[in-house]
PDB file of C-alpha atoms in Angstrom:
ATOM      1  CA  UNK C   1      19.709  12.747   0.571  1.00 45.00           C
ATOM      2  CA  UNK C   2      22.990  10.998   0.373  1.00 43.00           C
ATOM      3  CA  UNK C   3      22.968   7.050  -1.018  1.00 54.00           C
ATOM      4  CA  UNK C   4      23.080   3.936   0.999  1.00 80.00           C
ATOM      5  CA  UNK C   5      22.126   4.826   4.928  1.00 95.00           C
ATOM      6  CA  UNK C   6      20.190   7.227   6.062  1.00 98.00           C
ATOM      7  CA  UNK C   7      22.013   9.177   8.392  1.00 98.00           C
ATOM      8  CA  UNK C   8      19.415  10.362  11.580  1.00 98.00           C
ATOM      9  CA  UNK C   9      20.592  12.632  13.960  1.00 98.00           C
ATOM     10  CA  UNK C  10      18.255  12.892  17.174  1.00 98.00           C
ATOM     11  CA  UNK C  11      17.679  16.009  19.706  1.00 98.00           C
ATOM     12  CA  UNK C  12      17.079  15.222  23.241  1.00 98.00           C
ATOM     13  CA  UNK C  13      16.350  16.854  26.271  1.00 98.00           C
ATOM     14  CA  UNK C  14      15.870  13.445  28.753  1.00 97.00           C
ATOM     15  CA  UNK C  15      15.311  10.016  29.020  1.00 97.00           C
ATOM     16  CA  UNK C  16      15.120   9.509  25.840  1.00 97.00           C
ATOM     17  CA  UNK C  17      13.232   6.587  25.448  1.00 97.00           C
ATOM     18  CA  UNK C  18      11.718   7.298  21.577  1.00 98.00           C
ATOM     19  CA  UNK C  19      15.510   7.870  20.588  1.00 98.00           C
ATOM     20  CA  UNK C  20      16.026   3.646  21.921  1.00 98.00           C
ATOM     21  CA  UNK C  21      13.197   2.601  20.053  1.00 98.00           C
ATOM     22  CA  UNK C  22      15.507   4.441  17.196  1.00 98.00           C
ATOM     23  CA  UNK C  23      18.366   2.744  17.799  1.00 98.00           C
ATOM     24  CA  UNK C  24      17.488  -0.767  18.164  1.00 98.00           C
ATOM     25  CA  UNK C  25      15.949  -0.208  14.860  1.00 98.00           C
ATOM     26  CA  UNK C  26      18.762   1.075  13.643  1.00 98.00           C
ATOM     27  CA  UNK C  27      20.543  -2.088  15.126  1.00 96.00           C
ATOM     28  CA  UNK C  28      18.337  -4.265  12.877  1.00 94.00           C
ATOM     29  CA  UNK C  29      20.016  -6.162   9.904  1.00 92.00           C
ATOM     30  CA  UNK C  30      19.388  -4.526   7.040  1.00 94.00           C
ATOM     31  CA  UNK C  31      17.865  -1.409   8.917  1.00 97.00           C
ATOM     32  CA  UNK C  32      17.797   1.731   5.523  1.00 98.00           C
ATOM     33  CA  UNK C  33      18.772   4.458   9.061  1.00 98.00           C
ATOM     34  CA  UNK C  34      21.645   5.130  11.262  1.00 98.00           C
ATOM     35  CA  UNK C  35      21.796   7.327  14.089  1.00 98.00           C
ATOM     36  CA  UNK C  36      25.152   9.563  13.437  1.00 98.00           C
ATOM     37  CA  UNK C  37      24.778  11.219  16.421  1.00 98.00           C
ATOM     38  CA  UNK C  38      22.459  12.576  19.378  1.00 98.00           C
ATOM     39  CA  UNK C  39      22.337  16.204  20.877  1.00 98.00           C
ATOM     40  CA  UNK C  40      21.485  16.998  23.757  1.00 98.00           C
ATOM     41  CA  UNK C  41      20.050  20.926  25.574  1.00 98.00           C
ATOM     42  CA  UNK C  42      21.147  19.167  28.216  1.00 98.00           C
ATOM     43  CA  UNK C  43      24.291  17.567  29.522  1.00 98.00           C
ATOM     44  CA  UNK C  44      22.520  15.482  32.634  1.00 98.00           C
ATOM     45  CA  UNK C  45      19.565  13.530  29.868  1.00 98.00           C
ATOM     46  CA  UNK C  46      19.846  10.144  30.507  1.00 98.00           C
ATOM     47  CA  UNK C  47      19.481  10.116  26.530  1.00 98.00           C
ATOM     48  CA  UNK C  48      23.747  10.467  26.087  1.00 98.00           C
ATOM     49  CA  UNK C  49      24.312   7.607  27.885  1.00 98.00           C
ATOM     50  CA  UNK C  50      21.641   5.704  26.020  1.00 98.00           C
ATOM     51  CA  UNK C  51      23.151   7.324  22.615  1.00 98.00           C
ATOM     52  CA  UNK C  52      27.085   5.975  24.791  1.00 98.00           C
ATOM     53  CA  UNK C  53      26.118   1.893  24.829  1.00 98.00           C
ATOM     54  CA  UNK C  54      25.142   2.208  21.199  1.00 98.00           C
ATOM     55  CA  UNK C  55      28.210   3.497  20.083  1.00 98.00           C
ATOM     56  CA  UNK C  56      27.004   6.176  19.115  1.00 98.00           C
ATOM     57  CA  UNK C  57      29.013  10.311  18.979  1.00 98.00           C
ATOM     58  CA  UNK C  58      27.125  12.757  21.781  1.00 98.00           C
ATOM     59  CA  UNK C  59      26.952  15.749  22.322  1.00 98.00           C
ATOM     60  CA  UNK C  60      25.845  18.941  24.045  1.00 98.00           C
ATOM     61  CA  UNK C  61      24.571  22.551  23.179  1.00 98.00           C
ATOM     62  CA  UNK C  62      23.361  23.489  26.443  1.00 98.00           C
ATOM     63  CA  UNK C  63      20.786  26.441  25.466  1.00 97.00           C
ATOM     64  CA  UNK C  64      22.145  27.590  29.221  1.00 97.00           C
ATOM     65  CA  UNK C  65      24.635  29.014  27.523  1.00 97.00           C
ATOM     66  CA  UNK C  66      23.028  31.593  24.786  1.00 97.00           C
ATOM     67  CA  UNK C  67      21.781  34.884  24.827  1.00 96.00           C
ATOM     68  CA  UNK C  68      18.808  34.292  23.721  1.00 95.00           C
ATOM     69  CA  UNK C  69      16.892  32.050  21.139  1.00 96.00           C
ATOM     70  CA  UNK C  70      18.824  32.874  17.828  1.00 97.00           C
ATOM     71  CA  UNK C  71      22.179  32.274  18.943  1.00 98.00           C
ATOM     72  CA  UNK C  72      21.017  29.056  19.845  1.00 98.00           C
ATOM     73  CA  UNK C  73      19.829  27.693  17.567  1.00 98.00           C
ATOM     74  CA  UNK C  74      22.914  28.645  14.750  1.00 98.00           C
ATOM     75  CA  UNK C  75      24.980  26.168  17.139  1.00 98.00           C
ATOM     76  CA  UNK C  76      23.162  24.384  16.912  1.00 98.00           C
ATOM     77  CA  UNK C  77      22.644  24.159  13.403  1.00 98.00           C
ATOM     78  CA  UNK C  78      26.391  24.049  13.953  1.00 98.00           C
ATOM     79  CA  UNK C  79      26.693  20.913  15.476  1.00 98.00           C
ATOM     80  CA  UNK C  80      24.520  19.145  13.308  1.00 98.00           C
ATOM     81  CA  UNK C  81      25.694  20.122   9.857  1.00 98.00           C
ATOM     82  CA  UNK C  82      28.654  18.735  11.723  1.00 98.00           C
ATOM     83  CA  UNK C  83      27.729  15.127  11.072  1.00 98.00           C
ATOM     84  CA  UNK C  84      25.540  15.606   7.452  1.00 98.00           C
ATOM     85  CA  UNK C  85      22.671  13.922   8.381  1.00 98.00           C
ATOM     86  CA  UNK C  86      20.166  12.815   5.629  1.00 98.00           C
ATOM     87  CA  UNK C  87      17.467  13.313   8.967  1.00 98.00           C
ATOM     88  CA  UNK C  88      16.753  15.609  12.359  1.00 98.00           C
ATOM     89  CA  UNK C  89      14.717  13.844  14.270  1.00 98.00           C
ATOM     90  CA  UNK C  90      13.402  14.957  17.583  1.00 98.00           C
ATOM     91  CA  UNK C  91      12.790  12.974  20.626  1.00 98.00           C
ATOM     92  CA  UNK C  92      11.449  15.093  23.844  1.00 96.00           C
ATOM     93  CA  UNK C  93      13.951  17.675  22.643  1.00 97.00           C
ATOM     94  CA  UNK C  94      12.102  20.335  24.884  1.00 94.00           C
ATOM     95  CA  UNK C  95      12.723  23.686  23.123  1.00 95.00           C
ATOM     96  CA  UNK C  96      10.990  25.502  20.675  1.00 93.00           C
ATOM     97  CA  UNK C  97      12.503  26.212  17.152  1.00 96.00           C
ATOM     98  CA  UNK C  98      13.229  29.013  15.561  1.00 97.00           C
ATOM     99  CA  UNK C  99      11.974  29.807  12.375  1.00 96.00           C
ATOM    100  CA  UNK C 100      15.520  29.584  11.086  1.00 97.00           C
ATOM    101  CA  UNK C 101      16.336  26.942  12.117  1.00 98.00           C
ATOM    102  CA  UNK C 102      13.132  25.966  10.822  1.00 97.00           C
ATOM    103  CA  UNK C 103      13.484  26.491   6.789  1.00 97.00           C
ATOM    104  CA  UNK C 104      17.470  25.338   7.056  1.00 98.00           C
ATOM    105  CA  UNK C 105      15.908  22.163   7.735  1.00 98.00           C
ATOM    106  CA  UNK C 106      12.283  21.944   5.188  1.00 97.00           C
ATOM    107  CA  UNK C 107      11.132  19.225   4.444  1.00 98.00           C
ATOM    108  CA  UNK C 108      13.875  16.232   7.041  1.00 98.00           C
ATOM    109  CA  UNK C 109      12.543  18.047  10.227  1.00 98.00           C
ATOM    110  CA  UNK C 110      10.414  15.497  11.615  1.00 98.00           C
ATOM    111  CA  UNK C 111       8.758  15.001  15.718  1.00 98.00           C
ATOM    112  CA  UNK C 112       6.459  13.329  17.498  1.00 98.00           C
ATOM    113  CA  UNK C 113       3.271  14.776  19.587  1.00 97.00           C
ATOM    114  CA  UNK C 114       1.467  13.073  22.218  1.00 97.00           C
ATOM    115  CA  UNK C 115      -1.763  13.736  20.335  1.00 98.00           C
ATOM    116  CA  UNK C 116      -3.923  13.812  17.604  1.00 97.00           C
ATOM    117  CA  UNK C 117      -3.197  16.603  15.991  1.00 96.00           C
ATOM    118  CA  UNK C 118      -4.806  19.077  15.123  1.00 95.00           C
ATOM    119  CA  UNK C 119      -6.452  17.640  18.904  1.00 96.00           C
ATOM    120  CA  UNK C 120      -4.210  18.736  22.163  1.00 97.00           C
ATOM    121  CA  UNK C 121      -0.724  21.078  20.883  1.00 95.00           C
ATOM    122  CA  UNK C 122       1.217  21.649  23.147  1.00 93.00           C
ATOM    123  CA  UNK C 123       1.299  20.405  26.467  1.00 94.00           C
ATOM    124  CA  UNK C 124      -0.108  17.976  29.172  1.00 97.00           C
ATOM    125  CA  UNK C 125      -2.135  16.356  26.576  1.00 98.00           C
ATOM    126  CA  UNK C 126      -3.026  13.410  28.445  1.00 98.00           C
ATOM    127  CA  UNK C 127      -4.964  14.601  31.223  1.00 98.00           C
ATOM    128  CA  UNK C 128      -6.467  17.893  28.384  1.00 98.00           C
ATOM    129  CA  UNK C 129      -7.696  14.349  26.629  1.00 98.00           C
ATOM    130  CA  UNK C 130      -9.482  13.258  30.270  1.00 98.00           C
ATOM    131  CA  UNK C 131     -11.094  16.406  30.670  1.00 98.00           C
ATOM    132  CA  UNK C 132     -12.757  16.340  27.589  1.00 98.00           C
ATOM    133  CA  UNK C 133     -14.610  12.921  27.707  1.00 97.00           C
ATOM    134  CA  UNK C 134     -12.340  11.337  24.858  1.00 98.00           C
ATOM    135  CA  UNK C 135     -13.261   8.202  23.501  1.00 97.00           C
ATOM    136  CA  UNK C 136      -9.533   8.074  22.625  1.00 97.00           C
ATOM    137  CA  UNK C 137      -6.233   9.437  22.214  1.00 98.00           C
ATOM    138  CA  UNK C 138      -2.501   8.862  20.835  1.00 98.00           C
ATOM    139  CA  UNK C 139      -0.384  10.515  19.077  1.00 98.00           C
ATOM    140  CA  UNK C 140       1.380  11.504  15.393  1.00 98.00           C
ATOM    141  CA  UNK C 141       4.560  12.045  14.209  1.00 98.00           C
ATOM    142  CA  UNK C 142       4.799  15.290  12.041  1.00 98.00           C
ATOM    143  CA  UNK C 143       7.548  17.127   9.306  1.00 98.00           C
ATOM    144  CA  UNK C 144       8.096  20.106  11.401  1.00 97.00           C
ATOM    145  CA  UNK C 145       6.880  23.542  10.165  1.00 96.00           C
ATOM    146  CA  UNK C 146       7.224  26.968  12.497  1.00 93.00           C
ATOM    147  CA  UNK C 147       3.907  26.774  13.500  1.00 91.00           C
ATOM    148  CA  UNK C 148       4.155  24.910  16.556  1.00 86.00           C
ATOM    149  CA  UNK C 149       3.017  21.880  16.727  1.00 90.00           C
ATOM    150  CA  UNK C 150       1.030  21.848  13.567  1.00 91.00           C
ATOM    151  CA  UNK C 151       3.408  20.604  10.623  1.00 96.00           C
ATOM    152  CA  UNK C 152       1.978  17.711   8.269  1.00 97.00           C
ATOM    153  CA  UNK C 153       0.706  14.225   9.425  1.00 98.00           C
ATOM    154  CA  UNK C 154       2.501  11.825   8.395  1.00 98.00           C
ATOM    155  CA  UNK C 155       0.885   9.101  10.517  1.00 98.00           C
ATOM    156  CA  UNK C 156      -0.744   8.532  14.187  1.00 98.00           C
ATOM    157  CA  UNK C 157      -1.264   5.492  15.988  1.00 98.00           C
ATOM    158  CA  UNK C 158      -5.204   5.494  17.929  1.00 97.00           C
ATOM    159  CA  UNK C 159      -5.385   3.659  21.808  1.00 97.00           C
ATOM    160  CA  UNK C 160      -8.578   3.187  23.618  1.00 97.00           C
ATOM    161  CA  UNK C 161      -9.258   5.563  26.798  1.00 98.00           C
ATOM    162  CA  UNK C 162     -11.011   3.902  29.971  1.00 97.00           C
ATOM    163  CA  UNK C 163     -12.465   4.361  32.641  1.00 96.00           C
ATOM    164  CA  UNK C 164     -10.230   4.945  35.915  1.00 97.00           C
ATOM    165  CA  UNK C 165      -7.703   5.749  33.152  1.00 98.00           C
ATOM    166  CA  UNK C 166      -5.340   9.227  34.773  1.00 98.00           C
ATOM    167  CA  UNK C 167      -2.514  10.782  32.992  1.00 98.00           C
ATOM    168  CA  UNK C 168      -0.038   8.510  33.239  1.00 98.00           C
ATOM    169  CA  UNK C 169      -1.205   4.644  32.899  1.00 98.00           C
ATOM    170  CA  UNK C 170      -2.628   6.517  29.489  1.00 98.00           C
ATOM    171  CA  UNK C 171       0.912   8.082  28.835  1.00 97.00           C
ATOM    172  CA  UNK C 172       2.913   4.450  29.022  1.00 97.00           C
ATOM    173  CA  UNK C 173       0.328   3.145  26.676  1.00 97.00           C
ATOM    174  CA  UNK C 174       1.013   5.901  24.002  1.00 97.00           C
ATOM    175  CA  UNK C 175       4.327   5.293  24.915  1.00 97.00           C
ATOM    176  CA  UNK C 176       3.572   1.888  24.258  1.00 97.00           C
ATOM    177  CA  UNK C 177       2.861   3.227  20.543  1.00 98.00           C
ATOM    178  CA  UNK C 178       4.662   6.377  20.240  1.00 98.00           C
ATOM    179  CA  UNK C 179       8.248   3.784  20.078  1.00 98.00           C
ATOM    180  CA  UNK C 180       5.506   1.976  16.558  1.00 97.00           C
ATOM    181  CA  UNK C 181       5.496   4.898  14.552  1.00 98.00           C
ATOM    182  CA  UNK C 182       8.954   6.699  15.239  1.00 98.00           C
ATOM    183  CA  UNK C 183      10.852   4.144  13.550  1.00 98.00           C
ATOM    184  CA  UNK C 184       7.487   3.745  11.433  1.00 98.00           C
ATOM    185  CA  UNK C 185       8.052   6.822   9.362  1.00 98.00           C
ATOM    186  CA  UNK C 186      12.234   7.451   9.555  1.00 98.00           C
ATOM    187  CA  UNK C 187      12.549   3.914   8.070  1.00 98.00           C
ATOM    188  CA  UNK C 188       9.395   5.695   5.068  1.00 98.00           C
ATOM    189  CA  UNK C 189      11.971   8.913   5.175  1.00 98.00           C
ATOM    190  CA  UNK C 190      14.662   6.641   4.719  1.00 98.00           C
ATOM    191  CA  UNK C 191      13.522   4.789   2.167  1.00 97.00           C
ATOM    192  CA  UNK C 192      12.479   7.485  -0.110  1.00 97.00           C
ATOM    193  CA  UNK C 193       9.286   6.454   0.867  1.00 98.00           C
ATOM    194  CA  UNK C 194       7.823   9.349   2.960  1.00 98.00           C
ATOM    195  CA  UNK C 195       8.021  13.739   1.724  1.00 98.00           C
ATOM    196  CA  UNK C 196       6.373  16.967   2.792  1.00 97.00           C
ATOM    197  CA  UNK C 197       4.817  18.610  -0.200  1.00 93.00           C
ATOM    198  CA  UNK C 198       3.953  22.550   0.932  1.00 84.00           C
ATOM    199  CA  UNK C 199       1.342  21.494   3.196  1.00 88.00           C
ATOM    200  CA  UNK C 200       0.908  18.698   3.466  1.00 95.00           C
ATOM    201  CA  UNK C 201       2.988  14.291   3.553  1.00 98.00           C
ATOM    202  CA  UNK C 202       2.920  12.076   0.793  1.00 98.00           C
ATOM    203  CA  UNK C 203       3.479   8.442   0.804  1.00 98.00           C
ATOM    204  CA  UNK C 204       4.315   6.671  -1.641  1.00 97.00           C
ATOM    205  CA  UNK C 205       3.613   9.329  -4.238  1.00 96.00           C
ATOM    206  CA  UNK C 206       0.274   9.670  -2.790  1.00 97.00           C
ATOM    207  CA  UNK C 207      -1.363  12.765  -0.983  1.00 97.00           C
ATOM    208  CA  UNK C 208      -1.323  11.999   2.839  1.00 97.00           C
ATOM    209  CA  UNK C 209      -4.894  12.512   4.558  1.00 95.00           C
ATOM    210  CA  UNK C 210      -4.761  16.099   6.310  1.00 93.00           C
ATOM    211  CA  UNK C 211      -4.611  14.084   9.389  1.00 93.00           C
ATOM    212  CA  UNK C 212      -2.445  10.653   8.225  1.00 96.00           C
ATOM    213  CA  UNK C 213      -1.630   7.718   8.032  1.00 96.00           C
ATOM    214  CA  UNK C 214      -3.599   5.860  11.215  1.00 95.00           C
ATOM    215  CA  UNK C 215      -3.324   2.591  13.183  1.00 88.00           C
ATOM    216  CA  UNK C 216      -5.601   1.798  15.621  1.00 80.00           C
ATOM    217  CA  UNK C 217      -4.261  -0.609  18.327  1.00 68.00           C
TER     218      UNK C 217
END
């Protein structure tokens, strides 16, 4: 990692609520990271406005302008690398990345997923947790590997499922925790405390549990 404050590139596709949490955290006095660029595959993404208002450079690499995932990912890599980030963060980036992209950023590519991984990889996680009758649900920050939602977990936050919960009400409580643990994980990385070793996450020189560090709300 480069000397000084850790430079973070954030990839988005939509409203950018987790991006906002990262922008807010990076604006705190003494923050260990800064958002150096925000890149979207959708020109209409509201998160681009959030970045602009925070004075962060933005760009669009529209996947619809490319013939396939490989050519899109190569253009995305070129745009990201032009900013020389230390860390790449996926914040609601709704694209399945090619193995080549993931390998290029191995060990410095993070994602956040709205479930207590390895439960409920993929979509519709809140609905699936309710249908399964689970007593708790939550969110996981993890390193990205070639397996979809399968990289080593870093930190999880759990929320209790309440009687009468809907996917929407559950999603709102989970999102509150997303905005806590994503800046936390990025800060750990920026401080040099967090690393990926093979298929495990390491914090302060110790291997984390297979499910990552745990925070209960």
